[in-house]
Short mmCIF file of C-alpha atoms in Angstrom, two decimals:
data_model
loop_
_atom_site.label_atom_id
_atom_site.label_comp_id
_atom_site.label_asym_id
_atom_site.label_seq_id
_atom_site.Cartn_x
_atom_site.Cartn_y
_atom_site.Cartn_z
CA UNK A 17 0.04 0.06 -0.02
CA UNK A 18 2.79 2.43 0.88
CA UNK A 19 4.56 1.36 -2.22
CA UNK A 20 1.69 2.33 -4.41
CA UNK A 21 1.17 5.61 -2.64
CA UNK A 22 4.94 6.40 -3.24
CA UNK A 23 4.66 5.55 -6.82
CA UNK A 24 1.46 7.74 -7.33
CA UNK A 25 3.41 10.57 -5.67
CA UNK A 26 6.44 10.14 -7.92
CA UNK A 27 4.02 9.90 -10.88
CA UNK A 28 2.26 13.29 -9.89
CA UNK A 29 5.32 15.01 -9.25
CA UNK A 30 6.66 14.02 -12.81
CA UNK A 31 3.63 15.10 -14.32
CA UNK A 32 3.66 18.39 -12.34
CA UNK A 33 7.20 18.77 -13.18
CA UNK A 34 6.79 18.25 -16.89
CA UNK A 35 4.01 20.40 -17.56
CA UNK A 36 4.84 23.47 -15.08
CA UNK A 37 8.37 23.25 -15.78
CA UNK A 38 8.05 23.28 -19.52
CA UNK A 39 5.46 25.89 -19.71
CA UNK A 40 7.15 28.27 -17.35
CA UNK A 41 10.61 27.71 -18.94
CA UNK A 42 9.40 28.17 -22.24
CA UNK A 43 7.84 31.48 -21.31
CA UNK A 44 11.04 32.84 -19.51
CA UNK A 45 13.13 31.72 -22.57
CA UNK A 46 11.03 33.67 -24.84
CA UNK A 47 11.29 36.58 -22.47
CA UNK A 48 15.14 36.44 -22.42
CA UNK A 49 15.27 36.00 -26.12
CA UNK A 50 13.71 39.10 -27.10
CA UNK A 51 15.91 40.91 -24.22
CA UNK A 52 19.08 39.57 -25.67
CA UNK A 53 18.11 40.61 -29.11
CA UNK A 54 17.15 44.14 -28.34
CA UNK A 55 20.26 44.55 -26.01
CA UNK A 56 22.74 43.19 -28.45
CA UNK A 57 21.13 45.06 -31.59
CA UNK A 58 23.90 47.42 -33.10
CA UNK A 59 24.22 49.53 -36.18
CA UNK A 60 27.64 49.85 -38.09
CA UNK A 61 28.37 53.04 -39.87
CA UNK A 62 31.46 52.70 -42.29
CA UNK A 63 33.78 55.55 -44.04
CA UNK A 64 36.98 54.82 -46.13
CA UNK A 65 39.52 57.30 -46.72
CA UNK A 66 42.76 57.14 -48.82
CA UNK A 67 46.36 58.53 -47.78
CA UNK A 68 48.54 59.97 -50.50
CA UNK A 69 52.09 60.90 -50.29
CA UNK A 70 52.82 64.24 -51.93
CA UNK A 71 56.43 64.79 -51.39
CA UNK A 72 59.37 62.35 -52.26
CA UNK A 73 60.16 61.64 -48.62
CA UNK A 74 56.51 61.00 -47.72
CA UNK A 75 56.34 58.48 -50.68
CA UNK A 76 59.61 56.68 -49.52
CA UNK A 77 57.95 56.32 -45.79
CA UNK A 78 54.08 55.80 -47.11
CA UNK A 79 53.79 52.43 -45.52
CA UNK A 80 55.02 53.67 -42.09
CA UNK A 81 52.71 56.88 -42.29
CA UNK A 82 49.71 54.81 -43.14
CA UNK A 83 50.40 52.35 -40.13
CA UNK A 84 50.94 55.41 -37.80
CA UNK A 85 47.63 56.94 -38.98
CA UNK A 86 45.71 53.61 -38.43
CA UNK A 87 46.74 53.85 -34.65
CA UNK A 88 45.73 57.27 -33.96
CA UNK A 89 41.84 56.76 -33.71
CA UNK A 90 42.54 53.96 -31.21
CA UNK A 91 44.13 56.23 -28.44
CA UNK A 92 42.63 57.76 -25.78
CA UNK A 93 44.25 61.21 -26.59
CA UNK A 94 42.11 61.02 -29.91
CA UNK A 95 38.92 59.99 -27.92
CA UNK A 96 39.22 63.15 -25.80
CA UNK A 97 40.23 65.51 -28.71
CA UNK A 98 36.98 64.22 -30.47
CA UNK A 99 34.85 65.01 -27.47
CA UNK A 100 36.33 68.49 -27.42
CA UNK A 101 36.03 69.39 -30.94
CA UNK A 102 32.14 68.05 -30.89
CA UNK A 103 30.62 69.03 -27.75
CA UNK A 104 27.23 67.73 -28.87
CA UNK A 105 28.93 64.04 -28.83
CA UNK A 106 28.12 62.35 -25.36
CA UNK A 107 30.80 60.73 -23.20
CA UNK A 108 29.86 57.00 -23.14
CA UNK A 109 32.82 56.40 -20.79
CA UNK A 110 32.21 59.03 -18.26
CA UNK A 111 33.22 58.41 -14.76
CA UNK A 112 35.50 55.46 -15.83
CA UNK A 113 39.31 55.30 -15.32
CA UNK A 114 41.62 56.00 -18.23
CA UNK A 115 42.01 52.34 -19.25
CA UNK A 116 38.33 51.85 -18.98
CA UNK A 117 37.63 54.71 -21.04
CA UNK A 118 40.15 53.53 -23.79
CA UNK A 119 38.57 50.01 -23.83
CA UNK A 120 35.31 51.51 -24.27
CA UNK A 121 35.98 53.45 -27.06
CA UNK A 122 37.79 50.49 -28.71
CA UNK A 123 34.60 48.52 -28.52
CA UNK A 124 33.02 51.11 -30.64
CA UNK A 125 35.64 52.03 -33.35
CA UNK A 126 37.21 49.71 -35.74
CA UNK A 127 40.07 50.96 -38.16
CA UNK A 128 41.78 48.54 -40.77
CA UNK A 129 43.14 48.51 -44.09
CA UNK A 130 40.80 47.68 -46.90
CA UNK A 131 43.57 45.85 -48.59
CA UNK A 132 46.84 44.98 -47.13
CA UNK A 133 48.67 46.34 -50.18
CA UNK A 134 46.86 49.56 -50.45
CA UNK A 135 46.67 52.84 -48.57
CA UNK A 136 42.88 52.81 -48.19
CA UNK A 137 41.81 52.89 -44.67
CA UNK A 138 38.44 51.73 -43.31
CA UNK A 139 37.03 53.31 -40.10
CA UNK A 140 33.81 51.69 -38.73
CA UNK A 141 31.95 52.87 -35.81
CA UNK A 142 29.15 50.59 -34.06
CA UNK A 143 26.35 52.13 -31.93
CA UNK A 144 22.75 51.01 -30.74
CA UNK A 145 21.24 53.57 -33.03
CA UNK A 146 21.64 54.08 -36.89
CA UNK A 147 21.90 57.86 -36.52
CA UNK A 148 24.34 58.24 -33.98
CA UNK A 149 26.84 55.72 -36.09
CA UNK A 150 26.51 57.78 -39.10
CA UNK A 151 27.13 61.10 -37.02
CA UNK A 152 29.85 59.73 -35.10
CA UNK A 153 31.93 58.21 -38.15
CA UNK A 154 31.85 61.48 -40.10
CA UNK A 155 33.07 63.26 -36.67
CA UNK A 156 35.67 60.66 -36.27
CA UNK A 157 37.06 61.05 -39.95
CA UNK A 158 37.12 64.98 -39.48
CA UNK A 159 38.93 64.67 -36.11
CA UNK A 160 41.62 61.96 -37.75
CA UNK A 161 42.36 64.82 -40.33
CA UNK A 162 42.75 67.29 -37.66
CA UNK A 163 45.08 65.03 -35.33
CA UNK A 164 47.41 63.89 -38.35
CA UNK A 165 47.99 67.68 -39.29
CA UNK A 166 49.77 67.73 -35.80
CA UNK A 167 52.23 65.44 -36.89
CA UNK A 168 52.41 65.46 -40.75
CA UNK A 169 52.34 68.42 -43.11
CA UNK A 170 49.13 67.77 -44.67
CA UNK A 171 49.56 70.47 -47.39
CA UNK A 172 52.97 69.44 -48.69
CA UNK A 173 53.61 65.90 -47.60
CA UNK A 174 50.40 63.90 -46.93
CA UNK A 175 46.88 64.31 -48.35
CA UNK A 176 43.51 62.72 -47.28
CA UNK A 177 40.67 61.89 -49.37
CA UNK A 178 37.17 60.34 -48.37
CA UNK A 179 36.57 57.39 -50.90
CA UNK A 180 33.37 55.94 -49.55
CA UNK A 181 30.74 56.59 -46.97
CA UNK A 182 29.25 56.86 -44.75
CA UNK A 183 27.44 53.44 -45.40
CA UNK A 184 25.20 52.10 -42.40
CA UNK A 185 23.85 48.54 -41.63
CA UNK A 186 22.48 46.48 -38.95
CA UNK A 187 25.37 44.41 -37.58
CA UNK A 188 24.64 40.74 -37.80
CA UNK A 189 23.86 39.13 -34.04
CA UNK A 190 24.82 35.44 -33.68
CA UNK A 191 21.36 34.41 -32.85
CA UNK A 192 22.31 30.78 -32.22
CA UNK A 193 24.13 31.93 -29.22
CA UNK A 194 21.12 33.98 -28.09
CA UNK A 195 18.82 31.14 -28.31
CA UNK A 196 20.99 28.72 -26.39
CA UNK A 197 21.54 31.69 -23.67
CA UNK A 198 17.96 32.27 -23.57
CA UNK A 199 17.01 28.44 -23.12
CA UNK A 200 19.67 28.28 -20.34
CA UNK A 201 18.57 31.42 -18.55
CA UNK A 202 14.74 30.42 -18.92
CA UNK A 203 14.63 27.00 -17.84
CA UNK A 204 17.05 27.78 -15.16
CA UNK A 205 14.88 30.33 -13.57
CA UNK A 206 11.97 27.51 -14.00
CA UNK A 207 14.00 24.98 -12.22
CA UNK A 208 14.59 27.61 -9.29
CA UNK A 209 10.79 28.35 -8.84
CA UNK A 210 9.99 24.71 -9.12
CA UNK A 211 12.51 23.96 -6.25
CA UNK A 212 11.58 26.94 -4.00
CA UNK A 213 7.55 26.44 -4.74
CA UNK A 214 7.16 22.79 -4.69
CA UNK A 215 10.27 20.87 -3.78
CA UNK A 216 11.66 22.63 -0.79
CA UNK A 217 9.39 21.90 2.09
CA UNK A 218 11.32 24.06 4.50
CA UNK A 219 10.60 27.26 2.25
CA UNK A 220 7.93 29.02 3.86
CA UNK A 221 5.74 29.75 1.05
CA UNK A 222 1.96 30.00 1.92
CA UNK A 223 -0.16 28.83 -1.13
CA UNK A 224 -3.12 31.16 -1.97
CA UNK A 225 -6.42 29.88 -0.79
CA UNK A 226 -7.34 29.36 -4.43
CA UNK A 227 -5.49 25.90 -4.39
CA UNK A 228 -6.87 24.95 -1.14
CA UNK A 229 -9.51 22.05 -1.46
CA UNK A 230 -11.87 23.59 0.98
CA UNK A 231 -11.62 27.13 -0.22
CA UNK A 232 -13.99 29.47 -2.07
CA UNK A 233 -13.70 27.49 -5.11
CA UNK A 234 -14.32 24.15 -3.73
CA UNK A 235 -17.29 22.48 -5.79
CA UNK A 236 -18.91 21.22 -2.86
CA UNK A 237 -18.91 24.34 -0.77
CA UNK A 238 -20.16 26.21 -4.16
CA UNK A 239 -23.09 23.80 -4.65
CA UNK A 240 -23.71 24.11 -0.62
CA UNK A 241 -23.58 27.93 -0.95
CA UNK A 242 -25.80 28.00 -3.93
CA UNK A 243 -28.47 25.88 -2.28
CA UNK A 244 -28.61 28.00 0.72
CA UNK A 245 -29.07 31.21 -1.17
CA UNK A 246 -31.81 29.50 -3.29
CA UNK A 247 -33.76 28.25 -0.30
CA UNK A 248 -33.25 31.74 1.44
CA UNK A 249 -34.81 33.39 -1.79
CA UNK A 250 -37.53 31.02 -2.03
CA UNK A 251 -38.45 31.81 1.44
CA UNK A 252 -38.44 35.62 1.05
CA UNK A 253 -40.72 35.06 -2.31
CA UNK A 254 -43.18 32.99 -0.08
CA UNK A 255 -43.19 35.69 2.64
CA UNK A 256 -43.87 38.66 0.12
CA UNK A 257 -46.77 36.60 -1.56
CA UNK A 258 -48.33 35.78 1.74
CA UNK A 259 -48.17 39.46 2.72
CA UNK A 260 -49.97 40.19 -0.24
CA UNK A 261 -52.67 38.16 -0.30
CA UNK A 262 -53.30 39.00 3.24
CA UNK A 263 -53.50 42.59 2.04
CA UNK A 264 -56.02 41.60 -0.69
CA UNK A 265 -58.11 39.42 1.65
CA UNK A 266 -58.51 42.42 4.00
CA UNK A 267 -59.18 44.86 1.39
CA UNK A 268 -61.94 42.39 -0.04
CA UNK A 269 -63.63 41.87 3.33
CA UNK A 270 -63.98 45.72 3.84
CA UNK A 271 -65.62 45.89 0.55
CA UNK A 272 -68.04 43.20 1.40
CA UNK A 273 -68.59 44.72 4.82
CA UNK A 274 -69.74 47.99 2.98
CA UNK A 275 -71.94 45.94 0.53
CA UNK A 276 -73.80 44.22 3.56
CA UNK A 277 -74.17 47.68 5.34
CA UNK A 278 -75.94 48.80 2.22
CA UNK A 279 -78.28 46.01 1.68
CA UNK A 280 -79.42 46.21 5.47
CA UNK A 281 -80.08 49.97 5.02
CA UNK A 282 -81.85 49.19 1.91
CA UNK A 283 -84.10 46.62 3.68
CA UNK A 284 -84.62 49.00 6.48
CA UNK A 285 -85.84 51.75 4.48
CA UNK A 286 -88.24 49.42 2.52
CA UNK A 287 -89.97 48.07 5.90
CA UNK A 288 -90.45 51.66 7.19
CA UNK A 289 -91.80 53.08 3.67
CA UNK A 290 -93.53 50.15 2.17
CA UNK A 291 -95.69 52.70 0.15
CA UNK A 292 -92.70 53.92 -1.76
CA UNK A 293 -91.07 50.67 -2.51
CA UNK A 294 -93.82 48.38 -3.29
CA UNK A 295 -92.97 44.56 -4.13
CA UNK A 296 -93.52 43.42 -7.78
CA UNK A 297 -94.00 39.86 -7.87
CA UNK A 298 -93.63 37.91 -10.98
CA UNK A 299 -96.54 38.44 -13.55
CA UNK A 300 -98.03 35.06 -14.34
CA UNK A 301 -97.96 33.88 -17.97
CA UNK A 302 -101.10 34.57 -19.81
CA UNK A 303 -102.31 31.88 -22.15
CA UNK A 304 -104.22 33.49 -25.32
CA UNK A 305 -106.91 31.54 -26.70
CA UNK A 306 -107.22 30.75 -30.04
CA UNK A 307 -110.74 30.80 -31.69
CA UNK A 308 -111.61 29.07 -34.81
CA UNK A 309 -112.34 31.06 -37.74
CA UNK A 310 -114.33 29.99 -40.96
CA UNK A 311 -112.04 29.66 -43.73
CA UNK A 312 -114.26 31.43 -46.21
CA UNK A 313 -113.97 34.93 -44.19
CA UNK A 314 -112.00 37.65 -46.03
CA UNK A 315 -108.42 38.58 -45.01
CA UNK A 316 -107.69 42.22 -44.31
CA UNK A 317 -104.59 43.55 -45.75
CA UNK A 318 -101.27 43.59 -43.33
CA UNK A 319 -100.92 47.30 -43.77
CA UNK A 320 -104.25 47.96 -42.52
CA UNK A 321 -103.39 47.78 -38.76
CA UNK A 322 -99.56 48.64 -39.04
CA UNK A 323 -99.95 52.40 -38.02
CA UNK A 324 -102.33 51.66 -35.17
CA UNK A 325 -100.05 49.26 -33.90
CA UNK A 326 -96.95 51.06 -34.14
CA UNK A 327 -98.65 54.17 -32.23
CA UNK A 328 -99.83 51.97 -29.66
CA UNK A 329 -96.24 50.17 -29.27
CA UNK A 330 -94.53 53.66 -28.99
CA UNK A 331 -97.15 54.84 -26.41
CA UNK A 332 -96.75 51.60 -24.51
CA UNK A 333 -92.68 51.92 -24.42
CA UNK A 334 -93.06 55.61 -23.12
CA UNK A 335 -95.31 54.65 -20.44
CA UNK A 336 -93.03 51.83 -19.19
CA UNK A 337 -89.99 54.10 -19.31
CA UNK A 338 -91.79 56.53 -17.10
CA UNK A 339 -92.67 53.87 -14.63
CA UNK A 340 -89.37 52.73 -14.51
CA UNK A 341 -87.88 56.21 -13.83
CA UNK A 342 -90.49 56.63 -11.04
CA UNK A 343 -89.77 53.23 -9.50
CA UNK A 344 -86.26 53.25 -9.91
CA UNK A 345 -84.18 52.29 -6.85
CA UNK A 346 -82.52 55.15 -4.95
CA UNK A 347 -78.85 55.71 -4.55
CA UNK A 348 -77.11 55.01 -1.18
CA UNK A 349 -76.89 58.98 -0.40
CA UNK A 350 -81.02 59.15 -0.91
CA UNK A 351 -81.43 55.99 1.15
CA UNK A 352 -79.35 57.65 4.11
CA UNK A 353 -81.24 60.83 3.69
CA UNK A 354 -84.65 59.28 3.91
CA UNK A 355 -83.60 57.33 6.65
CA UNK A 356 -82.62 60.12 8.94
CA UNK A 357 -85.96 62.10 8.12
CA UNK A 358 -87.84 58.87 9.23
CA UNK A 359 -85.84 58.75 12.40
CA UNK A 360 -86.40 62.39 12.78
CA UNK A 361 -90.02 62.27 12.28
CA UNK A 362 -90.25 64.38 9.22
CA UNK A 363 -91.89 61.97 7.03
#
């Protein structure tokens, strides 16, 4: 039994390790890769100049002169002179020692011969922005002309000409090494988090309540809470309906009481004034007798009695309307008024 639990625990840990470790490691690897690409992104601007010997003495020492000019831009003196002649150039090595300043400058500049047997010098400047690389390359060439004038007679012995430039391009980055470094850093951090959160039992990391079985997100607890809420809402709804029904019942009872009082008042008035409110029993149904008439008697025209019958019907309807108006039942106000007059003895 214990062996099965141990094997099950190892299996669960492997699943958790493979899933969480890979996902977190992949996310951190992508983040580090884009960070490295952006950090190591550089632009290179290149200018080529040609050194010509004018005098006979300079032509004899042309190789030595070109070699000396190649070393000028690499010196710290040249960098300080560049900053002095161009106040708009920012000192990227400010606050560093002289050795560190020179190393920092040599990381940005590259000076070499375009061809080992030629006198063409290639100057390259690398920065993180393309515009900075172009401007700094032009100012470096101008500073090189000024610095060379301190050591050579540029009017009589040496002449400088710009052959090509400035040409800017994005410097290629070794994406393979960046990818490898990103994988190493990403999965290294993922393994560290895995160890601190899950593997290290002595690490005082309190898991949030979201991962606790009896937390708010427990399905059993959620169902129980929903059942309680539903029962409470049903009880409230039943109480409201009972309150509404009792209110309507009382209202109907009051109306019935008023109707009963009206009927009692009406009966009392009829008893005290029977002459004004006589009883009208139902009239018996009259049966007409049919007499036999000889068949040989002449039959009168139908229009003979039409006018007389119409007039009689109209007169009878008017009499019935008058009788109904006289015998119409009084309103509750009239009944109260007559009852008060009877009680006071006025009638």
